[in-house]
CSV table of C-alpha atoms in Angstrom, one decimal:
chain,number,residue,atom,x,y,z
A,1,MET,CA,95.2,103.0,157.6
A,2,VAL,CA,97.7,102.4,160.7
A,3,LYS,CA,100.7,104.4,159.7
A,4,SER,CA,104.4,104.2,160.9
A,5,MET,CA,106.3,107.6,161.9
A,6,THR,CA,109.4,106.4,160.5
A,7,GLY,CA,109.2,107.1,156.7
A,8,PHE,CA,111.2,108.3,153.5
A,9,GLY,CA,110.2,110.0,150.5
A,10,ARG,CA,111.8,112.0,147.5
A,11,GLY,CA,109.8,114.4,145.0
A,12,GLU,CA,110.9,116.5,142.2
A,13,TYR,CA,109.7,119.5,140.1
A,14,SER,CA,111.1,121.0,137.1
A,15,ASP,CA,110.2,124.0,134.7
A,16,GLU,CA,112.0,126.6,132.8
A,17,LYS,CA,113.8,128.4,135.2
A,18,ARG,CA,114.3,126.2,138.2
A,19,SER,CA,114.4,122.7,139.2
A,20,ILE,CA,113.7,121.2,142.5
A,21,VAL,CA,114.4,118.3,144.7
A,22,CYS,CA,113.0,117.4,148.0
A,23,GLU,CA,113.6,114.8,150.4
A,24,ILE,CA,111.8,113.8,153.5
A,25,LYS,CA,112.8,111.8,156.2
A,26,SER,CA,111.4,111.2,159.4
A,27,VAL,CA,111.5,109.0,162.7
A,28,ASN,CA,109.4,108.5,165.8
A,29,HIS,CA,108.6,111.4,168.0
A,30,ARG,CA,106.6,112.1,170.8
A,31,TYR,CA,105.5,115.3,169.7
A,32,SER,CA,105.8,116.9,166.2
A,33,ASP,CA,109.1,118.2,165.4
A,34,ILE,CA,109.6,119.5,161.5
A,35,THR,CA,113.0,120.9,160.1
A,36,VAL,CA,113.2,122.3,156.9
A,37,LYS,CA,116.4,122.8,155.5
A,38,MET,CA,116.5,124.8,151.9
A,39,PRO,CA,118.4,127.7,150.4
A,40,ARG,CA,118.1,130.9,152.5
A,41,ARG,CA,116.6,133.2,149.5
A,42,TYR,CA,113.8,130.8,149.8
A,43,GLN,CA,113.2,130.8,153.6
A,44,PHE,CA,110.2,132.9,153.4
A,45,ALA,CA,108.5,129.6,152.2
A,46,GLU,CA,109.1,127.4,155.5
A,47,GLU,CA,106.4,127.8,157.1
A,48,ALA,CA,104.0,126.8,154.2
A,49,ILE,CA,106.2,124.2,153.8
A,50,LYS,CA,105.9,123.0,157.6
A,51,ALA,CA,102.0,123.3,156.7
A,52,LEU,CA,102.1,120.8,154.0
A,53,VAL,CA,103.9,118.3,155.8
A,54,LYS,CA,101.8,118.8,159.1
A,55,LYS,CA,98.9,117.6,157.1
A,56,VAL,CA,100.0,114.6,156.2
A,57,ALA,CA,102.5,113.6,159.4
A,58,PRO,CA,101.1,115.7,162.4
A,59,ARG,CA,103.8,113.1,164.5
A,60,GLY,CA,107.4,112.6,164.4
A,61,LYS,CA,110.5,114.3,163.8
A,62,ILE,CA,110.6,115.3,160.5
A,63,ASP,CA,113.9,116.5,158.1
A,64,VAL,CA,112.7,118.1,154.9
A,65,GLY,CA,115.8,118.7,152.9
A,66,ILE,CA,115.1,121.0,149.4
A,67,GLN,CA,117.6,122.1,147.0
A,68,VAL,CA,116.7,124.2,144.4
A,69,THR,CA,119.1,124.6,141.2
A,70,ASN,CA,118.5,127.3,138.6
A,71,VAL,CA,118.4,126.9,134.8
A,72,ASP,CA,117.5,130.0,134.0
A,73,ALA,CA,120.6,132.4,133.4
A,74,ASP,CA,118.6,135.8,133.5
A,75,GLU,CA,117.8,134.9,137.3
A,76,THR,CA,121.4,135.8,138.3
A,77,ASN,CA,122.4,139.7,138.6
A,78,LEU,CA,126.3,140.7,139.0
A,79,THR,CA,126.4,143.9,141.3
A,80,LEU,CA,129.5,146.1,141.4
A,81,ASN,CA,130.5,147.9,144.4
A,82,THR,CA,132.7,150.7,143.3
A,83,GLU,CA,132.8,152.8,146.5
A,84,LEU,CA,133.9,149.6,148.4
A,85,ALA,CA,136.4,148.7,145.8
A,86,LYS,CA,138.1,152.7,146.1
A,87,LEU,CA,138.2,152.0,149.7
A,88,TYR,CA,140.1,148.8,148.9
A,89,LYS,CA,142.4,150.5,147.1
A,90,GLU,CA,143.2,153.0,149.8
A,91,LYS,CA,143.9,151.1,152.5
A,92,LEU,CA,146.0,149.0,150.5
A,93,SER,CA,148.0,151.5,149.3
A,94,GLU,CA,148.2,152.6,153.2
A,95,LEU,CA,149.5,148.8,153.9
A,96,LYS,CA,151.9,148.8,151.7
A,97,ALA,CA,153.2,152.8,152.7
A,98,SER,CA,153.5,151.8,156.3
A,99,LEU,CA,155.5,148.3,155.6
A,100,GLY,CA,158.0,150.0,153.8
A,101,ASP,CA,160.4,149.0,150.8
A,102,ILE,CA,158.0,146.0,149.8
A,103,PRO,CA,157.7,145.5,145.8
A,104,GLY,CA,154.8,145.1,144.2
A,105,GLU,CA,151.7,147.7,143.8
A,106,PRO,CA,147.7,146.9,144.6
A,107,ASP,CA,146.5,146.2,140.9
A,108,PHE,CA,143.1,145.6,139.6
A,109,ARG,CA,143.0,141.8,139.7
A,110,MET,CA,143.4,141.7,143.3
A,111,ILE,CA,140.8,144.3,144.1
A,112,ALA,CA,138.3,142.9,142.1
A,113,LEU,CA,138.6,139.8,143.9
A,114,MET,CA,138.8,141.3,147.3
A,115,PRO,CA,135.2,140.8,149.7
A,116,GLU,CA,131.8,142.2,148.3
A,117,VAL,CA,133.6,143.8,145.2
A,118,LEU,CA,132.0,141.7,142.6
A,119,LYS,CA,128.6,139.6,143.7
A,120,ALA,CA,126.4,137.6,142.1
A,121,ALA,CA,123.0,138.2,143.7
A,122,PRO,CA,119.9,136.6,142.2
A,123,GLU,CA,117.0,138.8,140.9
A,124,VAL,CA,114.0,139.6,142.9
A,125,GLU,CA,111.7,136.2,142.5
A,126,ASP,CA,107.9,136.3,142.0
A,127,GLU,CA,107.3,134.5,145.7
A,128,GLU,CA,104.0,133.0,144.5
A,129,ALA,CA,105.9,131.4,141.8
A,130,ILE,CA,108.6,130.0,143.7
A,131,LEU,CA,106.3,128.9,146.5
A,132,LYS,CA,104.1,127.1,144.1
A,133,ALA,CA,107.6,125.4,142.3
A,134,LEU,CA,108.4,124.2,146.3
A,135,SER,CA,105.0,123.0,147.1
A,136,ALA,CA,104.9,121.0,143.9
A,137,ALA,CA,108.0,118.7,144.9
A,138,THR,CA,107.4,118.4,148.5
A,139,SER,CA,103.9,117.4,147.6
A,140,LYS,CA,105.4,114.4,145.6
A,141,ALA,CA,107.6,113.9,148.3
A,142,LEU,CA,105.4,113.5,150.5
A,143,GLU,CA,103.2,111.4,148.5
A,144,ASN,CA,106.1,109.2,148.2
A,145,PHE,CA,107.0,109.4,152.3
A,146,ASP,CA,103.2,108.5,152.8
A,147,LYS,CA,103.2,105.5,151.1
A,148,MET,CA,106.1,104.0,152.8
A,149,ARG,CA,104.6,104.9,156.1
A,150,ALA,CA,101.6,103.2,155.3
A,151,VAL,CA,103.5,99.9,154.3
A,152,GLU,CA,105.7,99.7,156.9
A,153,GLY,CA,102.6,100.5,159.4
A,154,ALA,CA,100.9,97.5,157.7
A,155,LYS,CA,104.0,95.5,159.1
A,156,LEU,CA,103.6,97.1,162.7
A,157,ALA,CA,100.0,96.5,162.8
A,158,GLU,CA,100.5,92.7,161.7
A,159,ASP,CA,103.2,92.7,164.8
A,160,LEU,CA,100.9,93.9,167.0
A,161,LEU,CA,98.1,91.8,166.4
A,162,LYS,CA,100.6,88.4,166.8
A,163,HIS,CA,101.4,89.8,170.4
A,164,ASN,CA,97.7,90.4,171.2
A,165,ASP,CA,96.8,87.1,169.9
A,166,VAL,CA,99.6,85.4,172.7
A,167,ILE,CA,98.1,87.6,175.7
A,168,MET,CA,94.4,86.7,174.5
A,169,LYS,CA,95.3,83.3,174.8
A,170,THR,CA,97.7,83.4,177.7
A,171,ARG,CA,94.4,85.4,179.6
A,172,ASP,CA,92.1,82.5,178.2
A,173,GLU,CA,94.5,79.8,180.2
A,174,ILE,CA,94.6,81.9,183.3
A,175,GLU,CA,90.9,81.9,183.3
A,176,VAL,CA,90.5,78.7,183.0
A,177,TYR,CA,92.9,77.9,186.0
A,178,ALA,CA,91.5,80.2,187.9
A,179,PRO,CA,89.1,77.9,189.9
A,180,GLN,CA,91.5,75.7,190.7
A,181,VAL,CA,93.6,78.3,192.8
A,182,LYS,CA,90.8,78.4,195.8
A,183,VAL,CA,90.7,74.4,195.6
A,184,LEU,CA,94.7,73.8,195.9
A,185,TYR,CA,94.9,76.9,198.5
A,186,MET,CA,92.2,74.4,200.9
A,187,GLN,CA,94.2,70.9,200.2
A,188,LYS,CA,97.7,73.3,200.9
A,189,LEU,CA,95.9,74.4,204.2
A,190,LYS,CA,94.7,71.0,205.4
A,191,ASP,CA,98.0,69.7,204.8
A,192,ARG,CA,99.9,72.1,206.5
A,193,ILE,CA,97.5,72.0,209.8
A,194,ALA,CA,97.3,68.2,210.1
A,195,ASP,CA,101.3,68.4,209.4
A,196,LEU,CA,101.2,70.5,212.8
A,197,LEU,CA,98.5,69.1,214.5
A,198,GLY,CA,98.9,65.1,213.6
A,199,LYS,CA,97.1,63.2,211.2
A,200,GLU,CA,94.5,62.1,213.5
A,201,ALA,CA,93.5,66.0,214.5
A,202,GLN,CA,90.1,66.5,213.8
A,203,ILE,CA,90.3,70.0,211.5
A,204,PRO,CA,87.0,72.0,211.5
A,205,GLU,CA,85.7,72.2,208.0
A,206,GLU,CA,83.7,75.7,208.5
A,207,ARG,CA,86.7,77.2,209.9
A,208,ILE,CA,88.4,75.4,206.5
A,209,LEU,CA,86.0,77.0,204.1
A,210,THR,CA,86.4,80.6,206.1
A,211,GLU,CA,89.7,81.0,205.7
A,212,ALA,CA,89.3,79.5,201.8
A,213,ALA,CA,87.0,82.0,201.3
A,214,VAL,CA,88.8,85.3,202.5
A,215,PHE,CA,92.1,83.9,200.5
A,216,ALA,CA,89.5,83.3,197.4
A,217,ASP,CA,88.3,86.9,197.9
A,218,LYS,CA,91.9,88.3,197.9
A,219,SER,CA,93.2,86.4,195.0
A,220,ASP,CA,90.2,87.1,192.4
A,221,ILE,CA,91.5,88.0,189.3
A,222,THR,CA,87.8,88.0,187.3
A,223,GLU,CA,87.3,91.8,187.1
A,224,GLU,CA,91.1,92.2,186.2
A,225,LEU,CA,90.9,89.0,183.5
A,226,VAL,CA,87.8,90.8,182.1
A,227,ARG,CA,89.3,94.2,181.8
A,228,LEU,CA,92.2,92.5,180.1
A,229,LYS,CA,89.9,90.7,177.5
A,230,SER,CA,88.3,94.2,177.0
A,231,HIS,CA,91.6,95.8,176.0
A,232,CYS,CA,92.9,93.3,173.7
A,233,LEU,CA,89.3,93.6,172.0
A,234,GLN,CA,89.4,97.4,171.7
A,235,LEU,CA,93.5,97.1,170.3
A,236,ILE,CA,92.0,94.8,167.4
A,237,SER,CA,89.0,97.2,166.9
A,238,ILE,CA,91.8,100.2,167.1
A,239,LEU,CA,93.9,98.9,164.4
A,240,SER,CA,91.3,97.4,162.1
A,241,ASN,CA,89.4,101.1,162.0
A,242,ALA,CA,92.4,103.6,162.0
A,243,ASN,CA,91.4,106.6,160.3
A,244,GLU,CA,93.6,108.9,162.2
A,245,SER,CA,96.3,109.1,164.3
A,246,ILE,CA,96.4,106.3,166.9
A,247,GLY,CA,99.7,106.3,168.5
A,248,LYS,CA,98.9,107.8,171.8
A,249,LYS,CA,95.5,105.9,171.9
A,250,LEU,CA,97.3,102.8,171.6
A,251,ASP,CA,100.3,103.9,173.9
A,252,PHE,CA,97.3,104.5,177.0
A,253,LEU,CA,95.6,101.3,176.3
A,254,VAL,CA,99.0,99.2,176.7
A,255,GLN,CA,99.3,101.1,179.7
A,256,GLU,CA,96.4,99.8,181.3
A,257,MET,CA,97.0,96.5,180.2
A,258,ASN,CA,100.6,96.2,181.8
A,259,ARG,CA,98.4,97.7,184.7
A,260,GLU,CA,96.1,94.9,184.6
A,261,SER,CA,98.9,92.0,184.0
A,262,ASN,CA,100.8,93.4,187.3
A,263,THR,CA,97.5,93.5,189.2
A,264,ILE,CA,96.7,89.7,188.2
A,265,GLY,CA,100.5,88.4,189.0
A,266,SER,CA,100.1,90.3,192.5
A,267,LYS,CA,96.6,88.8,193.6
A,268,ALA,CA,96.7,85.5,192.0
A,269,ASN,CA,99.5,83.7,194.9
A,270,ASP,CA,100.0,81.3,192.7
A,271,ILE,CA,102.7,79.7,190.5
A,272,ASN,CA,101.6,78.9,187.3
A,273,ILE,CA,99.6,82.0,187.2
A,274,THR,CA,102.7,84.0,187.9
A,275,ASN,CA,104.1,81.9,185.2
A,276,ASN,CA,101.8,83.2,182.6
A,277,VAL,CA,101.7,86.6,183.6
A,278,LEU,CA,105.5,86.8,182.8
A,279,ILE,CA,104.2,85.7,179.3
A,280,LEU,CA,101.9,88.5,179.4
A,281,LYS,CA,104.3,91.0,180.6
A,282,ALA,CA,106.8,90.3,178.2
A,283,GLU,CA,104.1,90.6,175.0
A,284,VAL,CA,102.8,94.1,176.3
A,285,GLU,CA,106.3,94.9,176.3
A,286,LYS,CA,106.6,94.1,172.6
A,287,ILE,CA,103.1,96.0,172.0
A,288,ARG,CA,104.6,99.3,173.7
A,289,GLU,CA,107.7,99.5,172.0
A,290,GLN,CA,106.4,98.9,168.6
A,291,VAL,CA,103.6,101.3,169.4
A,292,GLN,CA,106.1,103.9,170.0
A,293,ASN,CA,106.8,103.8,166.0
A,294,LEU,CA,103.4,104.7,165.1
A,295,GLU,CA,102.0,107.6,164.1
């Protein structure tokens, strides 16, 4: 199945302790670049989450966002740093003494609100249980994410085949027209000689044939046309039988299609073929742009 590297998916998981929401979005990228953003206390699960994502999407710039809401009050523990509170009281008293006649004394409320005196800290969690919960939410998000990529991939494949069809038809037109290039060259050569020497001049036919043969050999594009057709058929086959990542393979194939098109244009030495080559190159470029979005 052809898949796009662009997609979005959302998954949720909840139990008696927590509610988890996972969102995954991606854009095209030459390699695999996975970023996971989630609460710091769960960062031990980051590599496991990345591994899950990579199984589904081996290429692309992928952002994974995970939000966790704890619904079990027992998971939070309030800690009191008494020594720090005493130190705050001592330092505040020193500050008051150094500033002179300033009204007021450090009170209980002021010291309690100082940083790190009272702190809500999560209880030590069962890493295996939380990893299972995070993986469940991520798996649901990946399922939706992959469905979207498949839909986008099908649209891309359809568009690629349309451009490929134009290339095939244009290639066929060039193949039908190509034999006429030699005949037209011979006639132009005769006309040029007649203009230079006069219409009554005797033109050696053998010489004309020799020149035409040399020209035909230099401008022969048969091999390039055959290879271009082969590349087009390969593209159809790859899109029709995709069961793995095909983006890199198609990227290389498109480079070969472009190379053949350039060679046809440089060798043919004919305005009609040149015009068709411009169509070929435009369609190959459209395919190249779309291929960048395929996994």
